[in-house]
Short mmCIF file of C-alpha atoms and ligand atoms in Angstrom, two decimals:
data_model
loop_
_atom_site.label_atom_id
_atom_site.label_comp_id
_atom_site.label_asym_id
_atom_site.label_seq_id
_atom_site.Cartn_x
_atom_site.Cartn_y
_atom_site.Cartn_z
CA MET N 1 10.31 -15.31 -0.14
CA PRO N 2 9.14 -13.18 -2.92
CA SER N 3 7.42 -9.89 -1.85
CA LEU N 4 4.65 -7.28 -2.53
CA LEU N 5 4.92 -3.64 -1.97
CA ILE N 6 1.85 -2.13 0.00
CA LEU N 7 1.84 1.38 -0.63
CA ASN N 8 -0.33 3.95 1.09
CA GLY N 9 -0.65 7.49 -0.02
CA PRO N 10 -1.58 10.78 1.79
CA ASN N 11 -3.66 11.19 5.01
CA LEU N 12 -3.67 7.26 5.20
CA ASN N 13 -1.42 7.66 8.38
CA LEU N 14 -4.48 9.32 10.11
CA LEU N 15 -6.57 6.04 9.58
CA GLY N 16 -8.47 5.31 12.77
CA GLN N 17 -9.20 9.01 13.43
CA ARG N 18 -9.97 10.30 10.23
CA GLU N 19 -13.54 10.58 9.11
CA PRO N 20 -14.44 7.20 10.79
CA GLU N 21 -17.90 7.07 9.23
CA VAL N 22 -16.13 6.75 5.75
CA TYR N 23 -12.74 5.07 6.43
CA GLY N 24 -13.67 3.05 9.56
CA THR N 25 -11.61 2.84 12.97
CA THR N 26 -8.71 0.33 11.98
CA THR N 27 -5.51 2.15 11.96
CA LEU N 28 -2.80 2.05 9.51
CA ALA N 29 -0.61 -0.07 11.71
CA GLU N 30 -3.35 -2.57 12.16
CA ILE N 31 -3.98 -2.65 8.26
CA GLU N 32 -0.27 -3.41 7.83
CA GLU N 33 0.01 -5.80 10.12
CA ARG N 34 -3.04 -7.72 8.73
CA CYS N 35 -1.44 -7.23 5.11
CA THR N 36 1.88 -9.00 6.43
CA VAL N 37 -0.10 -11.86 7.86
CA THR N 38 -2.14 -12.36 4.78
CA ALA N 39 0.76 -12.15 2.45
CA GLN N 40 2.91 -14.62 4.53
CA SER N 41 -0.04 -16.94 4.47
CA LEU N 42 0.18 -17.07 0.58
CA GLY N 43 4.12 -17.27 0.66
CA TYR N 44 5.01 -13.60 0.07
CA ASP N 45 6.64 -11.05 2.40
CA ALA N 46 4.86 -7.53 2.59
CA GLU N 47 6.88 -4.56 2.74
CA CYS N 48 4.42 -1.76 3.77
CA LEU N 49 5.13 2.17 3.00
CA GLN N 50 2.94 5.18 3.54
CA SER N 51 3.95 8.79 2.76
CA ASN N 52 2.14 12.21 2.29
CA HIS N 53 4.46 13.11 -0.57
CA GLU N 54 3.93 12.38 -4.20
CA GLY N 55 7.71 12.09 -5.15
CA VAL N 56 8.48 9.64 -2.36
CA LEU N 57 5.37 7.45 -3.60
CA VAL N 58 7.08 7.71 -7.23
CA ASP N 59 10.21 6.79 -5.80
CA ALA N 60 8.69 3.76 -4.00
CA ILE N 61 7.00 2.74 -7.48
CA GLN N 62 10.08 3.12 -9.58
CA GLY N 63 12.27 1.11 -6.73
CA ALA N 64 9.78 -1.80 -6.72
CA GLN N 65 11.24 -3.01 -9.93
CA GLY N 66 13.33 -5.89 -9.07
CA GLN N 67 12.39 -5.94 -5.64
CA HIS N 68 8.84 -6.68 -5.51
CA GLY N 69 6.42 -8.82 -7.65
CA GLY N 70 3.24 -6.60 -7.29
CA ILE N 71 1.97 -3.47 -6.00
CA ILE N 72 -1.09 -2.78 -3.97
CA LEU N 73 -1.47 1.01 -4.10
CA ASN N 74 -3.91 3.16 -2.16
CA ALA N 75 -2.82 6.64 -3.65
CA GLY N 76 -5.55 8.43 -1.54
CA ALA N 77 -6.22 11.98 -3.07
CA TYR N 78 -3.24 11.52 -5.54
CA THR N 79 -5.25 9.02 -7.51
CA HIS N 80 -7.57 11.85 -8.49
CA THR N 81 -4.84 14.36 -9.53
CA SER N 82 -1.49 12.62 -10.18
CA VAL N 83 -0.15 12.21 -13.72
CA ALA N 84 3.28 11.32 -12.32
CA LEU N 85 1.95 8.49 -9.97
CA ARG N 86 0.33 7.26 -13.19
CA ASP N 87 3.48 7.56 -15.17
CA ALA N 88 5.29 5.94 -12.66
CA VAL N 89 2.92 2.87 -12.48
CA ALA N 90 2.88 2.70 -16.53
CA GLY N 91 6.88 3.16 -16.35
CA VAL N 92 7.68 -0.22 -14.29
CA ALA N 93 6.95 -3.79 -15.30
CA VAL N 94 5.42 -4.32 -11.90
CA PRO N 95 1.57 -4.68 -11.84
CA ALA N 96 -0.28 -2.50 -9.58
CA ILE N 97 -3.54 -2.95 -8.11
CA GLU N 98 -5.39 0.15 -7.31
CA LEU N 99 -7.19 0.17 -3.85
CA HIS N 100 -9.72 2.30 -1.86
CA LEU N 101 -11.31 1.90 1.15
CA SER N 102 -14.37 3.65 0.26
CA ASN N 103 -16.37 3.32 -2.73
CA THR N 104 -14.99 6.11 -4.57
CA PHE N 105 -17.64 6.30 -7.28
CA ALA N 106 -20.52 6.65 -4.75
CA ARG N 107 -18.77 10.02 -3.35
CA GLU N 108 -18.01 13.40 -4.77
CA GLU N 109 -17.97 13.59 -8.44
CA PHE N 110 -14.11 14.77 -8.27
CA ARG N 111 -13.41 11.31 -6.93
CA HIS N 112 -14.74 9.28 -9.81
CA GLN N 113 -11.93 10.22 -11.98
CA SER N 114 -8.83 8.09 -11.42
CA TYR N 115 -5.49 8.55 -13.22
CA LEU N 116 -4.39 4.95 -12.20
CA SER N 117 -7.19 2.79 -13.21
CA ALA N 118 -6.13 2.56 -16.86
CA VAL N 119 -2.49 1.55 -16.02
CA SER N 120 -3.63 -0.66 -12.97
CA LEU N 121 -4.28 -4.61 -13.07
CA GLY N 122 -7.44 -3.76 -11.59
CA LEU N 123 -9.07 -1.84 -8.86
CA ILE N 124 -10.84 -2.93 -5.56
CA CYS N 125 -13.08 -0.28 -3.66
CA GLY N 126 -15.53 -0.03 -1.28
CA PHE N 127 -14.75 -2.78 0.79
CA GLY N 128 -12.95 -0.99 3.87
CA VAL N 129 -9.87 -2.68 5.28
CA ALA N 130 -11.05 -6.35 3.62
CA GLY N 131 -10.08 -4.75 0.17
CA TYR N 132 -6.13 -5.00 1.35
CA ASP N 133 -7.00 -8.82 1.94
CA LEU N 134 -8.71 -9.09 -1.20
CA ALA N 135 -6.20 -6.96 -3.47
CA ILE N 136 -3.34 -9.36 -2.06
CA ARG N 137 -5.26 -12.54 -2.77
CA ALA N 138 -5.55 -11.21 -6.36
CA MET N 139 -2.26 -10.14 -6.82
CA VAL N 140 -0.86 -13.63 -5.65
CA ASP N 141 -3.62 -14.97 -7.81
CA HIS N 142 -2.38 -13.12 -10.75
CA LEU N 143 1.47 -13.77 -10.48
CA ALA N 144 1.01 -17.50 -10.16
CA ARG N 145 -0.74 -17.52 -13.68
C1 DQA O 1 -9.34 6.84 -0.66
C2 DQA O 1 -10.45 7.63 -1.45
C3 DQA O 1 -9.69 8.81 -1.94
O1 DQA O 1 -10.68 9.64 -2.87
C4 DQA O 1 -9.49 9.74 -0.81
O2 DQA O 1 -8.62 10.93 -0.99
C5 DQA O 1 -8.39 9.02 0.26
C6 DQA O 1 -8.81 7.75 0.68
C7 DQA O 1 -9.68 5.40 -0.09
O3 DQA O 1 -9.07 4.54 0.51
O4 DQA O 1 -11.27 5.43 0.13
O5 DQA O 1 -7.48 9.70 0.80
O6 DQA O 1 -8.15 6.16 -1.36
#
Protein backbone atom coordinates (compact mmCIF):
# COMPACT_ATOMS: atom_id res chain seq x y z
CA MET A 1 0.00 0.00 0.00
CA PRO A 2 1.31 3.51 -0.75
CA SER A 3 1.83 5.64 2.30
CA LEU A 4 1.62 9.12 3.80
CA LEU A 5 3.86 10.65 6.45
CA ILE A 6 1.95 12.42 9.24
CA LEU A 7 4.56 14.63 10.86
CA ASN A 8 3.95 16.62 14.05
CA GLY A 9 6.41 19.06 15.55
CA PRO A 10 7.21 20.57 18.94
CA ASN A 11 4.77 20.43 21.85
CA LEU A 12 2.17 18.51 19.88
CA ASN A 13 2.98 15.50 22.09
CA LEU A 14 1.22 17.51 24.82
CA LEU A 15 -2.11 17.65 22.96
CA GLY A 16 -4.98 16.79 25.27
CA GLN A 17 -3.49 18.73 28.19
CA ARG A 18 -1.92 21.68 26.36
CA GLU A 19 -4.07 24.85 26.17
CA PRO A 20 -7.27 22.83 25.59
CA GLU A 21 -9.22 26.04 24.88
CA VAL A 22 -7.01 26.51 21.80
CA TYR A 23 -6.12 22.96 20.76
CA GLY A 24 -8.98 20.84 22.14
CA THR A 25 -8.79 17.76 24.34
CA THR A 26 -7.92 15.07 21.79
CA THR A 27 -4.52 13.48 22.41
CA LEU A 28 -1.86 13.01 19.75
CA ALA A 29 -2.26 9.22 20.04
CA GLU A 30 -5.97 9.61 19.23
CA ILE A 31 -5.19 11.90 16.28
CA GLU A 32 -2.64 9.42 14.93
CA GLU A 33 -5.10 6.54 15.26
CA ARG A 34 -7.71 8.56 13.40
CA CYS A 35 -5.20 9.45 10.67
CA THR A 36 -4.37 5.79 10.22
CA VAL A 37 -8.04 4.83 9.90
CA THR A 38 -8.76 7.67 7.45
CA ALA A 39 -5.70 6.95 5.33
CA GLN A 40 -6.42 3.22 5.20
CA SER A 41 -10.02 3.87 4.15
CA LEU A 42 -8.54 5.71 1.17
CA GLY A 43 -6.00 3.01 0.33
CA TYR A 44 -2.97 4.52 2.07
CA ASP A 45 -0.86 3.53 5.05
CA ALA A 46 -0.06 6.33 7.49
CA GLU A 47 3.31 6.58 9.21
CA CYS A 48 3.01 8.93 12.17
CA LEU A 49 5.97 10.70 13.76
CA GLN A 50 6.25 13.48 16.33
CA SER A 51 9.41 15.24 17.41
CA ASN A 52 10.30 18.30 19.44
CA HIS A 53 13.59 18.55 17.57
CA GLU A 54 13.99 20.55 14.37
CA GLY A 55 16.74 18.31 12.94
CA VAL A 56 14.69 15.17 13.48
CA LEU A 57 11.86 16.78 11.50
CA VAL A 58 14.31 17.75 8.73
CA ASP A 59 15.57 14.15 8.64
CA ALA A 60 12.00 12.83 8.46
CA ILE A 61 11.14 15.13 5.54
CA GLN A 62 14.30 14.10 3.68
CA GLY A 63 13.60 10.45 4.47
CA ALA A 64 10.12 10.67 2.98
CA GLN A 65 11.61 10.60 -0.49
CA GLY A 66 10.94 7.24 -2.08
CA GLN A 67 9.01 6.15 1.03
CA HIS A 68 5.88 8.29 1.12
CA GLY A 69 3.61 9.82 -1.49
CA GLY A 70 2.97 12.93 0.57
CA ILE A 71 3.58 14.64 3.90
CA ILE A 72 0.99 16.14 6.25
CA LEU A 73 3.03 18.57 8.33
CA ASN A 74 2.02 20.31 11.53
CA ALA A 75 5.36 21.90 12.33
CA GLY A 76 4.02 23.72 15.41
CA ALA A 77 6.08 26.77 16.35
CA TYR A 78 8.83 25.86 13.85
CA THR A 79 6.36 26.93 11.16
CA HIS A 80 7.06 30.52 12.16
CA THR A 81 10.82 30.24 12.62
CA SER A 82 12.43 27.48 10.59
CA VAL A 83 14.18 28.14 7.30
CA ALA A 84 15.64 24.63 7.68
CA LEU A 85 12.20 23.01 7.55
CA ARG A 86 11.22 25.21 4.64
CA ASP A 87 14.35 24.18 2.73
CA ALA A 88 13.71 20.50 3.53
CA VAL A 89 10.16 20.68 2.15
CA ALA A 90 11.38 22.58 -0.92
CA GLY A 91 14.26 20.15 -1.40
CA VAL A 92 12.36 16.89 -1.71
CA ALA A 93 10.10 15.80 -4.53
CA VAL A 94 7.33 14.88 -2.07
CA PRO A 95 4.32 17.21 -1.75
CA ALA A 96 3.54 18.55 1.73
CA ILE A 97 0.37 20.04 3.16
CA GLU A 98 0.87 22.56 5.99
CA LEU A 99 -1.58 21.97 8.80
CA HIS A 100 -2.54 23.75 12.02
CA LEU A 101 -5.25 22.85 14.50
CA SER A 102 -5.86 26.51 15.34
CA ASN A 103 -6.51 29.38 12.96
CA THR A 104 -3.04 30.89 13.19
CA PHE A 105 -4.21 34.05 11.38
CA ALA A 106 -6.72 34.79 14.14
CA ARG A 107 -4.00 34.59 16.80
CA GLU A 108 -0.85 36.54 17.70
CA GLU A 109 0.84 38.34 14.85
CA PHE A 110 3.99 36.20 15.05
CA ARG A 111 1.84 33.22 14.03
CA HIS A 112 0.72 34.93 10.82
CA GLN A 113 4.15 34.36 9.26
CA SER A 114 4.86 30.86 7.91
CA TYR A 115 8.07 29.70 6.27
CA LEU A 116 6.21 26.64 4.98
CA SER A 117 3.17 27.97 3.12
CA ALA A 118 5.06 29.05 -0.01
CA VAL A 119 6.64 25.63 -0.49
CA SER A 120 3.57 23.58 0.45
CA LEU A 121 0.86 22.20 -1.75
CA GLY A 122 -1.69 23.99 0.42
CA LEU A 123 -2.60 25.04 3.93
CA ILE A 124 -5.33 23.79 6.23
CA CYS A 125 -5.81 25.60 9.55
CA GLY A 126 -8.50 26.33 12.07
CA PHE A 127 -10.53 23.12 11.87
CA GLY A 128 -9.03 21.37 14.88
CA VAL A 129 -8.56 17.62 14.69
CA ALA A 130 -10.78 17.43 11.59
CA GLY A 131 -7.98 19.22 9.74
CA TYR A 132 -5.95 16.02 9.69
CA ASP A 133 -8.79 14.20 7.90
CA LEU A 134 -9.19 17.10 5.47
CA ALA A 135 -5.46 17.15 4.76
CA ILE A 136 -5.29 13.40 4.15
CA ARG A 137 -8.26 13.59 1.78
CA ALA A 138 -6.76 16.57 -0.06
CA MET A 139 -3.41 14.80 -0.38
CA VAL A 140 -4.95 11.55 -1.65
CA ASP A 141 -7.01 13.55 -4.15
CA HIS A 142 -3.89 15.38 -5.30
CA LEU A 143 -1.90 12.16 -5.68
CA ALA A 144 -4.69 10.63 -7.78
CA ARG A 145 -4.49 13.43 -10.35
C1 LIG B 1 -0.04 25.01 15.76
C2 LIG B 1 0.01 26.55 15.69
C3 LIG B 1 1.39 27.06 16.04
O1 LIG B 1 1.40 28.47 16.00
C4 LIG B 1 1.79 26.62 17.44
O2 LIG B 1 3.10 27.04 17.73
C5 LIG B 1 1.62 25.16 17.65
C6 LIG B 1 0.43 24.50 17.12
C7 LIG B 1 -1.48 24.48 15.55
O3 LIG B 1 -1.62 23.29 15.29
O4 LIG B 1 -2.45 25.24 15.69
O5 LIG B 1 2.42 24.52 18.33
O6 LIG B 1 0.77 24.48 14.73
